[in-house]
Amino acid sequence: MIITCDMAMDLVSLYKDGLASEDSKSAVKQHLKICPDCRKFYAQYGSQKPFNKVNIYDAPSFDLSDKYSVLAKHMRKRHVVSTAAVIAVIAVSVAIGIFGTIKMLDASEN
Ligand SMILES: [Zn+2]
């Protein structure tokens, strides 16, 4: 499967956290073979935030739910972004609708 750099970078976090599916893992591996930029990103990912890594994996209270909280956090972030996009599209549609109605009313009055 061919993936873009953006997709590869999204998947690298799941890959490195051990949460990626087999398909995602193989897609990332394939992409890293052909893309030096993403290889660099992959090599640096995690080392830029050692504090988080230590918190997640070396905390005494570590259990499987911590792994899922990482995934949940990741999903929530995406949910916020997609919700914001939907709200923006709705706002633009409403604005166009109001503008169109005003134009129509103006035209019918003249
Ligand atoms: Zn790439």
PDB file of N, CA and C and ligand atoms in Angstrom:
ATOM      1  N   MET A   1       0.841  -1.192   0.000  1.00  0.00           N
ATOM      2  CA  MET A   1       0.000   0.000   0.000  1.00  0.00           C
ATOM      3  C   MET A   1       0.878   1.244   0.000  1.00  0.00           C
ATOM      4  N   ILE A   2       0.578   2.177  -0.901  1.00  0.00           N
ATOM      5  CA  ILE A   2       1.356   3.411  -0.989  1.00  0.00           C
ATOM      6  C   ILE A   2       0.677   4.468  -0.116  1.00  0.00           C
ATOM      7  N   ILE A   3       1.465   5.089   0.757  1.00  0.00           N
ATOM      8  CA  ILE A   3       0.916   6.145   1.616  1.00  0.00           C
ATOM      9  C   ILE A   3       1.730   7.413   1.437  1.00  0.00           C
ATOM     10  N   THR A   4       1.113   8.537   1.749  1.00  0.00           N
ATOM     11  CA  THR A   4       1.797   9.830   1.633  1.00  0.00           C
ATOM     12  C   THR A   4       2.660  10.072   2.876  1.00  0.00           C
ATOM     13  N   CYS A   5       3.493  11.101   2.803  1.00  0.00           N
ATOM     14  CA  CYS A   5       4.336  11.458   3.943  1.00  0.00           C
ATOM     15  C   CYS A   5       3.473  11.818   5.161  1.00  0.00           C
ATOM     16  N   ASP A   6       2.378  12.546   4.934  1.00  0.00           N
ATOM     17  CA  ASP A   6       1.499  12.923   6.045  1.00  0.00           C
ATOM     18  C   ASP A   6       0.955  11.676   6.739  1.00  0.00           C
ATOM     19  N   MET A   7       0.515  10.721   5.923  1.00  0.00           N
ATOM     20  CA  MET A   7      -0.026   9.489   6.500  1.00  0.00           C
ATOM     21  C   MET A   7       1.065   8.729   7.258  1.00  0.00           C
ATOM     22  N   ALA A   8       2.261   8.681   6.659  1.00  0.00           N
ATOM     23  CA  ALA A   8       3.375   7.972   7.299  1.00  0.00           C
ATOM     24  C   ALA A   8       3.688   8.595   8.660  1.00  0.00           C
ATOM     25  N   MET A   9       3.700   9.942   8.690  1.00  0.00           N
ATOM     26  CA  MET A   9       4.030  10.626   9.949  1.00  0.00           C
ATOM     27  C   MET A   9       2.943  10.386  11.004  1.00  0.00           C
ATOM     28  N   ASP A  10       1.685  10.329  10.566  1.00  0.00           N
ATOM     29  CA  ASP A  10       0.597  10.007  11.501  1.00  0.00           C
ATOM     30  C   ASP A  10       0.788   8.602  12.085  1.00  0.00           C
ATOM     31  N   LEU A  11       1.165   7.690  11.197  1.00  0.00           N
ATOM     32  CA  LEU A  11       1.250   6.289  11.618  1.00  0.00           C
ATOM     33  C   LEU A  11       2.497   5.990  12.443  1.00  0.00           C
ATOM     34  N   VAL A  12       3.558   6.820  12.256  1.00  0.00           N
ATOM     35  CA  VAL A  12       4.806   6.568  12.982  1.00  0.00           C
ATOM     36  C   VAL A  12       4.568   6.544  14.496  1.00  0.00           C
ATOM     37  N   SER A  13       3.701   7.453  14.988  1.00  0.00           N
ATOM     38  CA  SER A  13       3.458   7.482  16.431  1.00  0.00           C
ATOM     39  C   SER A  13       2.816   6.175  16.901  1.00  0.00           C
ATOM     40  N   LEU A  14       1.828   5.695  16.140  1.00  0.00           N
ATOM     41  CA  LEU A  14       1.173   4.431  16.501  1.00  0.00           C
ATOM     42  C   LEU A  14       2.162   3.272  16.375  1.00  0.00           C
ATOM     43  N   TYR A  15       2.963   3.319  15.308  1.00  0.00           N
ATOM     44  CA  TYR A  15       3.954   2.281  15.039  1.00  0.00           C
ATOM     45  C   TYR A  15       4.939   2.189  16.202  1.00  0.00           C
ATOM     46  N   LYS A  16       5.473   3.352  16.592  1.00  0.00           N
ATOM     47  CA  LYS A  16       6.484   3.356  17.661  1.00  0.00           C
ATOM     48  C   LYS A  16       5.883   3.005  19.013  1.00  0.00           C
ATOM     49  N   ASP A  17       4.602   3.316  19.198  1.00  0.00           N
ATOM     50  CA  ASP A  17       3.942   2.977  20.465  1.00  0.00           C
ATOM     51  C   ASP A  17       3.435   1.533  20.476  1.00  0.00           C
ATOM     52  N   GLY A  18       3.639   0.829  19.358  1.00  0.00           N
ATOM     53  CA  GLY A  18       3.223  -0.568  19.289  1.00  0.00           C
ATOM     54  C   GLY A  18       1.723  -0.730  19.138  1.00  0.00           C
ATOM     55  N   LEU A  19       1.048   0.300  18.632  1.00  0.00           N
ATOM     56  CA  LEU A  19      -0.413   0.253  18.514  1.00  0.00           C
ATOM     57  C   LEU A  19      -0.887   0.112  17.068  1.00  0.00           C
ATOM     58  N   ALA A  20       0.047   0.119  16.116  1.00  0.00           N
ATOM     59  CA  ALA A  20      -0.353   0.066  14.704  1.00  0.00           C
ATOM     60  C   ALA A  20      -0.765  -1.355  14.310  1.00  0.00           C
ATOM     61  N   SER A  21      -1.698  -1.449  13.385  1.00  0.00           N
ATOM     62  CA  SER A  21      -2.104  -2.748  12.853  1.00  0.00           C
ATOM     63  C   SER A  21      -0.997  -3.273  11.939  1.00  0.00           C
ATOM     64  N   GLU A  22      -1.096  -4.547  11.565  1.00  0.00           N
ATOM     65  CA  GLU A  22      -0.076  -5.144  10.689  1.00  0.00           C
ATOM     66  C   GLU A  22      -0.011  -4.393   9.359  1.00  0.00           C
ATOM     67  N   ASP A  23      -1.172  -4.039   8.805  1.00  0.00           N
ATOM     68  CA  ASP A  23      -1.216  -3.315   7.528  1.00  0.00           C
ATOM     69  C   ASP A  23      -0.523  -1.959   7.645  1.00  0.00           C
ATOM     70  N   SER A  24      -0.815  -1.247   8.751  1.00  0.00           N
ATOM     71  CA  SER A  24      -0.203   0.059   8.957  1.00  0.00           C
ATOM     72  C   SER A  24       1.305  -0.072   9.105  1.00  0.00           C
ATOM     73  N   LYS A  25       1.713  -1.099   9.878  1.00  0.00           N
ATOM     74  CA  LYS A  25       3.157  -1.308  10.080  1.00  0.00           C
ATOM     75  C   LYS A  25       3.861  -1.525   8.751  1.00  0.00           C
ATOM     76  N   SER A  26       3.289  -2.398   7.909  1.00  0.00           N
ATOM     77  CA  SER A  26       3.968  -2.695   6.645  1.00  0.00           C
ATOM     78  C   SER A  26       3.942  -1.478   5.724  1.00  0.00           C
ATOM     79  N   ALA A  27       2.859  -0.677   5.782  1.00  0.00           N
ATOM     80  CA  ALA A  27       2.798   0.538   4.953  1.00  0.00           C
ATOM     81  C   ALA A  27       3.881   1.527   5.392  1.00  0.00           C
ATOM     82  N   VAL A  28       4.056   1.661   6.723  1.00  0.00           N
ATOM     83  CA  VAL A  28       5.087   2.581   7.233  1.00  0.00           C
ATOM     84  C   VAL A  28       6.471   2.081   6.831  1.00  0.00           C
ATOM     85  N   LYS A  29       6.705   0.774   7.008  1.00  0.00           N
ATOM     86  CA  LYS A  29       8.018   0.205   6.650  1.00  0.00           C
ATOM     87  C   LYS A  29       8.334   0.460   5.188  1.00  0.00           C
ATOM     88  N   GLN A  30       7.331   0.202   4.319  1.00  0.00           N
ATOM     89  CA  GLN A  30       7.521   0.429   2.877  1.00  0.00           C
ATOM     90  C   GLN A  30       7.858   1.887   2.593  1.00  0.00           C
ATOM     91  N   HIS A  31       7.108   2.779   3.250  1.00  0.00           N
ATOM     92  CA  HIS A  31       7.323   4.210   2.995  1.00  0.00           C
ATOM     93  C   HIS A  31       8.706   4.650   3.471  1.00  0.00           C
ATOM     94  N   LEU A  32       9.124   4.133   4.632  1.00  0.00           N
ATOM     95  CA  LEU A  32      10.426   4.537   5.185  1.00  0.00           C
ATOM     96  C   LEU A  32      11.575   4.099   4.280  1.00  0.00           C
ATOM     97  N   LYS A  33      11.372   2.986   3.541  1.00  0.00           N
ATOM     98  CA  LYS A  33      12.417   2.512   2.632  1.00  0.00           C
ATOM     99  C   LYS A  33      12.668   3.516   1.517  1.00  0.00           C
ATOM    100  N   ILE A  34      11.603   4.212   1.093  1.00  0.00           N
ATOM    101  CA  ILE A  34      11.740   5.088  -0.079  1.00  0.00           C
ATOM    102  C   ILE A  34      11.798   6.574   0.272  1.00  0.00           C
ATOM    103  N   CYS A  35      11.578   6.941   1.546  1.00  0.00           N
ATOM    104  CA  CYS A  35      11.467   8.362   1.877  1.00  0.00           C
ATOM    105  C   CYS A  35      12.457   8.776   2.970  1.00  0.00           C
ATOM    106  N   PRO A  36      13.534   9.467   2.592  1.00  0.00           N
ATOM    107  CA  PRO A  36      14.536   9.894   3.573  1.00  0.00           C
ATOM    108  C   PRO A  36      13.988  10.868   4.618  1.00  0.00           C
ATOM    109  N   ASP A  37      13.048  11.740   4.215  1.00  0.00           N
ATOM    110  CA  ASP A  37      12.481  12.713   5.167  1.00  0.00           C
ATOM    111  C   ASP A  37      11.754  11.996   6.296  1.00  0.00           C
ATOM    112  N   CYS A  38      10.938  11.004   5.921  1.00  0.00           N
ATOM    113  CA  CYS A  38      10.174  10.276   6.934  1.00  0.00           C
ATOM    114  C   CYS A  38      11.079   9.371   7.761  1.00  0.00           C
ATOM    115  N   ARG A  39      12.152   8.873   7.138  1.00  0.00           N
ATOM    116  CA  ARG A  39      13.123   8.083   7.911  1.00  0.00           C
ATOM    117  C   ARG A  39      13.714   8.942   9.021  1.00  0.00           C
ATOM    118  N   LYS A  40      14.030  10.191   8.679  1.00  0.00           N
ATOM    119  CA  LYS A  40      14.588  11.125   9.659  1.00  0.00           C
ATOM    120  C   LYS A  40      13.555  11.385  10.771  1.00  0.00           C
ATOM    121  N   PHE A  41      12.304  11.631  10.353  1.00  0.00           N
ATOM    122  CA  PHE A  41      11.217  11.867  11.313  1.00  0.00           C
ATOM    123  C   PHE A  41      11.062  10.655  12.233  1.00  0.00           C
ATOM    124  N   TYR A  42      11.113   9.462  11.630  1.00  0.00           N
ATOM    125  CA  TYR A  42      10.969   8.223  12.390  1.00  0.00           C
ATOM    126  C   TYR A  42      12.091   8.087  13.426  1.00  0.00           C
ATOM    127  N   ALA A  43      13.323   8.405  12.985  1.00  0.00           N
ATOM    128  CA  ALA A  43      14.482   8.279  13.876  1.00  0.00           C
ATOM    129  C   ALA A  43      14.376   9.258  15.042  1.00  0.00           C
ATOM    130  N   GLN A  44      13.830  10.456  14.760  1.00  0.00           N
ATOM    131  CA  GLN A  44      13.754  11.484  15.801  1.00  0.00           C
ATOM    132  C   GLN A  44      12.514  11.344  16.674  1.00  0.00           C
ATOM    133  N   TYR A  45      11.488  10.680  16.143  1.00  0.00           N
ATOM    134  CA  TYR A  45      10.230  10.592  16.892  1.00  0.00           C
ATOM    135  C   TYR A  45      10.456   9.862  18.214  1.00  0.00           C
ATOM    136  N   GLY A  46       9.962  10.441  19.276  1.00  0.00           N
ATOM    137  CA  GLY A  46      10.132   9.795  20.576  1.00  0.00           C
ATOM    138  C   GLY A  46      11.319  10.364  21.316  1.00  0.00           C
ATOM    139  N   SER A  47      12.455  10.536  20.589  1.00  0.00           N
ATOM    140  CA  SER A  47      13.636  11.089  21.252  1.00  0.00           C
ATOM    141  C   SER A  47      13.419  12.564  21.565  1.00  0.00           C
ATOM    142  N   GLN A  48      12.464  13.197  20.852  1.00  0.00           N
ATOM    143  CA  GLN A  48      12.177  14.607  21.099  1.00  0.00           C
ATOM    144  C   GLN A  48      11.363  14.809  22.371  1.00  0.00           C
ATOM    145  N   LYS A  49      10.726  13.741  22.825  1.00  0.00           N
ATOM    146  CA  LYS A  49       9.925  13.890  24.040  1.00  0.00           C
ATOM    147  C   LYS A  49      10.149  12.708  24.989  1.00  0.00           C
ATOM    148  N   PRO A  50      11.415  12.607  25.465  1.00  0.00           N
ATOM    149  CA  PRO A  50      11.748  11.490  26.350  1.00  0.00           C
ATOM    150  C   PRO A  50      10.929  11.516  27.634  1.00  0.00           C
ATOM    151  N   PHE A  51      10.536  12.716  28.063  1.00  0.00           N
ATOM    152  CA  PHE A  51       9.772  12.836  29.305  1.00  0.00           C
ATOM    153  C   PHE A  51       8.456  12.079  29.203  1.00  0.00           C
ATOM    154  N   ASN A  52       7.758  12.261  28.071  1.00  0.00           N
ATOM    155  CA  ASN A  52       6.500  11.549  27.859  1.00  0.00           C
ATOM    156  C   ASN A  52       6.704  10.044  27.836  1.00  0.00           C
ATOM    157  N   LYS A  53       7.759   9.636  27.145  1.00  0.00           N
ATOM    158  CA  LYS A  53       8.055   8.204  27.031  1.00  0.00           C
ATOM    159  C   LYS A  53       8.243   7.610  28.430  1.00  0.00           C
ATOM    160  N   VAL A  54       9.029   8.293  29.242  1.00  0.00           N
ATOM    161  CA  VAL A  54       9.301   7.799  30.586  1.00  0.00           C
ATOM    162  C   VAL A  54       7.997   7.724  31.376  1.00  0.00           C
ATOM    163  N   ASN A  55       7.190   8.789  31.264  1.00  0.00           N
ATOM    164  CA  ASN A  55       5.922   8.812  31.980  1.00  0.00           C
ATOM    165  C   ASN A  55       5.024   7.650  31.613  1.00  0.00           C
ATOM    166  N   ILE A  56       4.933   7.388  30.328  1.00  0.00           N
ATOM    167  CA  ILE A  56       3.991   6.375  29.868  1.00  0.00           C
ATOM    168  C   ILE A  56       4.473   4.967  30.185  1.00  0.00           C
ATOM    169  N   TYR A  57       5.744   4.706  29.927  1.00  0.00           N
ATOM    170  CA  TYR A  57       6.198   3.320  29.989  1.00  0.00           C
ATOM    171  C   TYR A  57       6.900   2.925  31.282  1.00  0.00           C
ATOM    172  N   ASP A  58       7.458   3.883  31.993  1.00  0.00           N
ATOM    173  CA  ASP A  58       8.213   3.517  33.179  1.00  0.00           C
ATOM    174  C   ASP A  58       7.491   3.862  34.478  1.00  0.00           C
ATOM    175  N   ALA A  59       6.304   4.415  34.341  1.00  0.00           N
ATOM    176  CA  ALA A  59       5.561   4.742  35.553  1.00  0.00           C
ATOM    177  C   ALA A  59       5.199   3.448  36.290  1.00  0.00           C
ATOM    178  N   PRO A  60       5.281   3.450  37.615  1.00  0.00           N
ATOM    179  CA  PRO A  60       5.000   2.235  38.386  1.00  0.00           C
ATOM    180  C   PRO A  60       3.576   1.730  38.164  1.00  0.00           C
ATOM    181  N   SER A  61       2.667   2.653  37.845  1.00  0.00           N
ATOM    182  CA  SER A  61       1.277   2.244  37.690  1.00  0.00           C
ATOM    183  C   SER A  61       0.979   1.728  36.285  1.00  0.00           C
ATOM    184  N   PHE A  62       2.046   1.450  35.517  1.00  0.00           N
ATOM    185  CA  PHE A  62       1.830   1.024  34.134  1.00  0.00           C
ATOM    186  C   PHE A  62       0.942  -0.211  34.051  1.00  0.00           C
ATOM    187  N   ASP A  63      -0.054  -0.112  33.218  1.00  0.00           N
ATOM    188  CA  ASP A  63      -0.844  -1.288  32.864  1.00  0.00           C
ATOM    189  C   ASP A  63      -1.354  -1.105  31.445  1.00  0.00           C
ATOM    190  N   LEU A  64      -2.066  -2.066  30.924  1.00  0.00           N
ATOM    191  CA  LEU A  64      -2.473  -2.045  29.532  1.00  0.00           C
ATOM    192  C   LEU A  64      -3.340  -0.829  29.205  1.00  0.00           C
ATOM    193  N   SER A  65      -4.116  -0.350  30.164  1.00  0.00           N
ATOM    194  CA  SER A  65      -5.003   0.779  29.885  1.00  0.00           C
ATOM    195  C   SER A  65      -4.216   2.036  29.534  1.00  0.00           C
ATOM    196  N   ASP A  66      -2.947   2.144  30.014  1.00  0.00           N
ATOM    197  CA  ASP A  66      -2.109   3.280  29.641  1.00  0.00           C
ATOM    198  C   ASP A  66      -1.884   3.308  28.137  1.00  0.00           C
ATOM    199  N   LYS A  67      -1.675   2.120  27.581  1.00  0.00           N
ATOM    200  CA  LYS A  67      -1.461   2.011  26.137  1.00  0.00           C
ATOM    201  C   LYS A  67      -2.678   2.534  25.397  1.00  0.00           C
ATOM    202  N   TYR A  68      -3.855   2.183  25.904  1.00  0.00           N
ATOM    203  CA  TYR A  68      -5.076   2.601  25.235  1.00  0.00           C
ATOM    204  C   TYR A  68      -5.356   4.079  25.463  1.00  0.00           C
ATOM    205  N   SER A  69      -4.878   4.619  26.562  1.00  0.00           N
ATOM    206  CA  SER A  69      -5.083   6.050  26.781  1.00  0.00           C
ATOM    207  C   SER A  69      -4.272   6.854  25.774  1.00  0.00           C
ATOM    208  N   VAL A  70      -3.114   6.324  25.347  1.00  0.00           N
ATOM    209  CA  VAL A  70      -2.318   6.982  24.305  1.00  0.00           C
ATOM    210  C   VAL A  70      -3.123   7.004  23.014  1.00  0.00           C
ATOM    211  N   LEU A  71      -3.706   5.863  22.689  1.00  0.00           N
ATOM    212  CA  LEU A  71      -4.510   5.771  21.476  1.00  0.00           C
ATOM    213  C   LEU A  71      -5.735   6.675  21.582  1.00  0.00           C
ATOM    214  N   ALA A  72      -6.370   6.673  22.742  1.00  0.00           N
ATOM    215  CA  ALA A  72      -7.568   7.483  22.940  1.00  0.00           C
ATOM    216  C   ALA A  72      -7.237   8.966  22.776  1.00  0.00           C
ATOM    217  N   LYS A  73      -6.080   9.363  23.297  1.00  0.00           N
ATOM    218  CA  LYS A  73      -5.637  10.756  23.192  1.00  0.00           C
ATOM    219  C   LYS A  73      -5.456  11.119  21.722  1.00  0.00           C
ATOM    220  N   HIS A  74      -4.808  10.209  20.999  1.00  0.00           N
ATOM    221  CA  HIS A  74      -4.569  10.389  19.573  1.00  0.00           C
ATOM    222  C   HIS A  74      -5.891  10.533  18.827  1.00  0.00           C
ATOM    223  N   MET A  75      -6.849   9.678  19.149  1.00  0.00           N
ATOM    224  CA  MET A  75      -8.152   9.690  18.479  1.00  0.00           C
ATOM    225  C   MET A  75      -8.916  10.966  18.823  1.00  0.00           C
ATOM    226  N   ARG A  76      -8.818  11.398  20.094  1.00  0.00           N
ATOM    227  CA  ARG A  76      -9.519  12.609  20.520  1.00  0.00           C
ATOM    228  C   ARG A  76      -9.018  13.817  19.742  1.00  0.00           C
ATOM    229  N   LYS A  77      -7.687  13.876  19.548  1.00  0.00           N
ATOM    230  CA  LYS A  77      -7.072  14.967  18.814  1.00  0.00           C
ATOM    231  C   LYS A  77      -7.655  15.017  17.405  1.00  0.00           C
ATOM    232  N   ARG A  78      -7.750  13.848  16.772  1.00  0.00           N
ATOM    233  CA  ARG A  78      -8.296  13.778  15.416  1.00  0.00           C
ATOM    234  C   ARG A  78      -9.760  14.175  15.422  1.00  0.00           C
ATOM    235  N   HIS A  79     -10.483  13.768  16.465  1.00  0.00           N
ATOM    236  CA  HIS A  79     -11.905  14.070  16.561  1.00  0.00           C
ATOM    237  C   HIS A  79     -12.107  15.580  16.649  1.00  0.00           C
ATOM    238  N   VAL A  80     -11.274  16.238  17.434  1.00  0.00           N
ATOM    239  CA  VAL A  80     -11.369  17.696  17.585  1.00  0.00           C
ATOM    240  C   VAL A  80     -11.134  18.372  16.247  1.00  0.00           C
ATOM    241  N   VAL A  81     -10.117  17.906  15.510  1.00  0.00           N
ATOM    242  CA  VAL A  81      -9.787  18.495  14.209  1.00  0.00           C
ATOM    243  C   VAL A  81     -10.947  18.294  13.235  1.00  0.00           C
ATOM    244  N   SER A  82     -11.515  17.080  13.180  1.00  0.00           N
ATOM    245  CA  SER A  82     -12.588  16.837  12.215  1.00  0.00           C
ATOM    246  C   SER A  82     -13.857  17.570  12.630  1.00  0.00           C
ATOM    247  N   THR A  83     -14.122  17.684  13.932  1.00  0.00           N
ATOM    248  CA  THR A  83     -15.282  18.434  14.397  1.00  0.00           C
ATOM    249  C   THR A  83     -15.141  19.902  14.011  1.00  0.00           C
ATOM    250  N   ALA A  84     -13.954  20.456  14.177  1.00  0.00           N
ATOM    251  CA  ALA A  84     -13.706  21.854  13.810  1.00  0.00           C
ATOM    252  C   ALA A  84     -13.932  22.050  12.317  1.00  0.00           C
ATOM    253  N   ALA A  85     -13.504  21.089  11.505  1.00  0.00           N
ATOM    254  CA  ALA A  85     -13.682  21.181  10.051  1.00  0.00           C
ATOM    255  C   ALA A  85     -15.170  21.162   9.700  1.00  0.00           C
ATOM    256  N   VAL A  86     -15.936  20.288  10.345  1.00  0.00           N
ATOM    257  CA  VAL A  86     -17.380  20.192  10.081  1.00  0.00           C
ATOM    258  C   VAL A  86     -18.064  21.501  10.475  1.00  0.00           C
ATOM    259  N   ILE A  87     -17.705  22.041  11.632  1.00  0.00           N
ATOM    260  CA  ILE A  87     -18.293  23.303  12.090  1.00  0.00           C
ATOM    261  C   ILE A  87     -17.974  24.430  11.099  1.00  0.00           C
ATOM    262  N   ALA A  88     -16.730  24.453  10.596  1.00  0.00           N
ATOM    263  CA  ALA A  88     -16.336  25.482   9.630  1.00  0.00           C
ATOM    264  C   ALA A  88     -17.166  25.369   8.361  1.00  0.00           C
ATOM    265  N   VAL A  89     -17.372  24.136   7.864  1.00  0.00           N
ATOM    266  CA  VAL A  89     -18.152  23.923   6.639  1.00  0.00           C
ATOM    267  C   VAL A  89     -19.603  24.362   6.862  1.00  0.00           C
ATOM    268  N   ILE A  90     -20.167  24.008   8.024  1.00  0.00           N
ATOM    269  CA  ILE A  90     -21.549  24.395   8.334  1.00  0.00           C
ATOM    270  C   ILE A  90     -21.650  25.921   8.411  1.00  0.00           C
ATOM    271  N   ALA A  91     -20.697  26.567   9.068  1.00  0.00           N
ATOM    272  CA  ALA A  91     -20.711  28.029   9.215  1.00  0.00           C
ATOM    273  C   ALA A  91     -20.675  28.706   7.846  1.00  0.00           C
ATOM    274  N   VAL A  92     -19.817  28.211   6.960  1.00  0.00           N
ATOM    275  CA  VAL A  92     -19.705  28.786   5.611  1.00  0.00           C
ATOM    276  C   VAL A  92     -21.018  28.565   4.852  1.00  0.00           C
ATOM    277  N   SER A  93     -21.606  27.354   4.977  1.00  0.00           N
ATOM    278  CA  SER A  93     -22.867  27.056   4.287  1.00  0.00           C
ATOM    279  C   SER A  93     -23.976  27.986   4.765  1.00  0.00           C
ATOM    280  N   VAL A  94     -24.073  28.182   6.076  1.00  0.00           N
ATOM    281  CA  VAL A  94     -25.091  29.060   6.643  1.00  0.00           C
ATOM    282  C   VAL A  94     -24.877  30.487   6.147  1.00  0.00           C
ATOM    283  N   ALA A  95     -23.622  30.936   6.137  1.00  0.00           N
ATOM    284  CA  ALA A  95     -23.304  32.288   5.679  1.00  0.00           C
ATOM    285  C   ALA A  95     -23.720  32.464   4.224  1.00  0.00           C
ATOM    286  N   ILE A  96     -23.425  31.469   3.388  1.00  0.00           N
ATOM    287  CA  ILE A  96     -23.800  31.525   1.970  1.00  0.00           C
ATOM    288  C   ILE A  96     -25.327  31.545   1.842  1.00  0.00           C
ATOM    289  N   GLY A  97     -26.006  30.742   2.651  1.00  0.00           N
ATOM    290  CA  GLY A  97     -27.467  30.678   2.632  1.00  0.00           C
ATOM    291  C   GLY A  97     -28.081  32.019   2.997  1.00  0.00           C
ATOM    292  N   ILE A  98     -27.585  32.630   4.058  1.00  0.00           N
ATOM    293  CA  ILE A  98     -28.103  33.927   4.498  1.00  0.00           C
ATOM    294  C   ILE A  98     -27.829  34.984   3.437  1.00  0.00           C
ATOM    295  N   PHE A  99     -26.614  34.989   2.923  1.00  0.00           N
ATOM    296  CA  PHE A  99     -26.233  35.944   1.884  1.00  0.00           C
ATOM    297  C   PHE A  99     -27.129  35.779   0.659  1.00  0.00           C
ATOM    298  N   GLY A 100     -27.352  34.522   0.250  1.00  0.00           N
ATOM    299  CA  GLY A 100     -28.194  34.229  -0.907  1.00  0.00           C
ATOM    300  C   GLY A 100     -29.621  34.698  -0.692  1.00  0.00           C
ATOM    301  N   THR A 101     -30.155  34.455   0.529  1.00  0.00           N
ATOM    302  CA  THR A 101     -31.525  34.858   0.846  1.00  0.00           C
ATOM    303  C   THR A 101     -31.654  36.384   0.794  1.00  0.00           C
ATOM    304  N   ILE A 102     -30.689  37.076   1.361  1.00  0.00           N
ATOM    305  CA  ILE A 102     -30.704  38.548   1.351  1.00  0.00           C
ATOM    306  C   ILE A 102     -30.675  39.057  -0.089  1.00  0.00           C
ATOM    307  N   LYS A 103     -29.810  38.464  -0.916  1.00  0.00           N
ATOM    308  CA  LYS A 103     -29.707  38.842  -2.328  1.00  0.00           C
ATOM    309  C   LYS A 103     -31.053  38.642  -3.025  1.00  0.00           C
ATOM    310  N   MET A 104     -31.696  37.468  -2.744  1.00  0.00           N
ATOM    311  CA  MET A 104     -32.969  37.148  -3.386  1.00  0.00           C
ATOM    312  C   MET A 104     -34.048  38.140  -2.967  1.00  0.00           C
ATOM    313  N   LEU A 105     -34.070  38.453  -1.654  1.00  0.00           N
ATOM    314  CA  LEU A 105     -35.062  39.402  -1.144  1.00  0.00           C
ATOM    315  C   LEU A 105     -34.843  40.786  -1.773  1.00  0.00           C
ATOM    316  N   ASP A 106     -33.576  41.181  -1.887  1.00  0.00           N
ATOM    317  CA  ASP A 106     -33.244  42.463  -2.510  1.00  0.00           C
ATOM    318  C   ASP A 106     -33.754  42.486  -3.952  1.00  0.00           C
ATOM    319  N   ALA A 107     -33.492  41.388  -4.671  1.00  0.00           N
ATOM    320  CA  ALA A 107     -33.873  41.315  -6.078  1.00  0.00           C
ATOM    321  C   ALA A 107     -35.384  41.359  -6.240  1.00  0.00           C
ATOM    322  N   SER A 108     -36.134  40.684  -5.332  1.00  0.00           N
ATOM    323  CA  SER A 108     -37.602  40.650  -5.472  1.00  0.00           C
ATOM    324  C   SER A 108     -38.241  41.975  -5.093  1.00  0.00           C
ATOM    325  N   GLU A 109     -37.555  42.745  -4.243  1.00  0.00           N
ATOM    326  CA  GLU A 109     -38.104  44.054  -3.858  1.00  0.00           C
ATOM    327  C   GLU A 109     -37.995  45.064  -5.001  1.00  0.00           C
ATOM    328  N   ASN A 110     -36.938  44.920  -5.826  1.00  0.00           N
ATOM    329  CA  ASN A 110     -36.739  45.873  -6.925  1.00  0.00           C
ATOM    330  C   ASN A 110     -37.549  45.541  -8.181  1.00  0.00           C
TER     331      ASN A 110
HETATM  332 ZN    ZN B   1       7.669  10.417   3.449  1.00  0.00          ZN
END
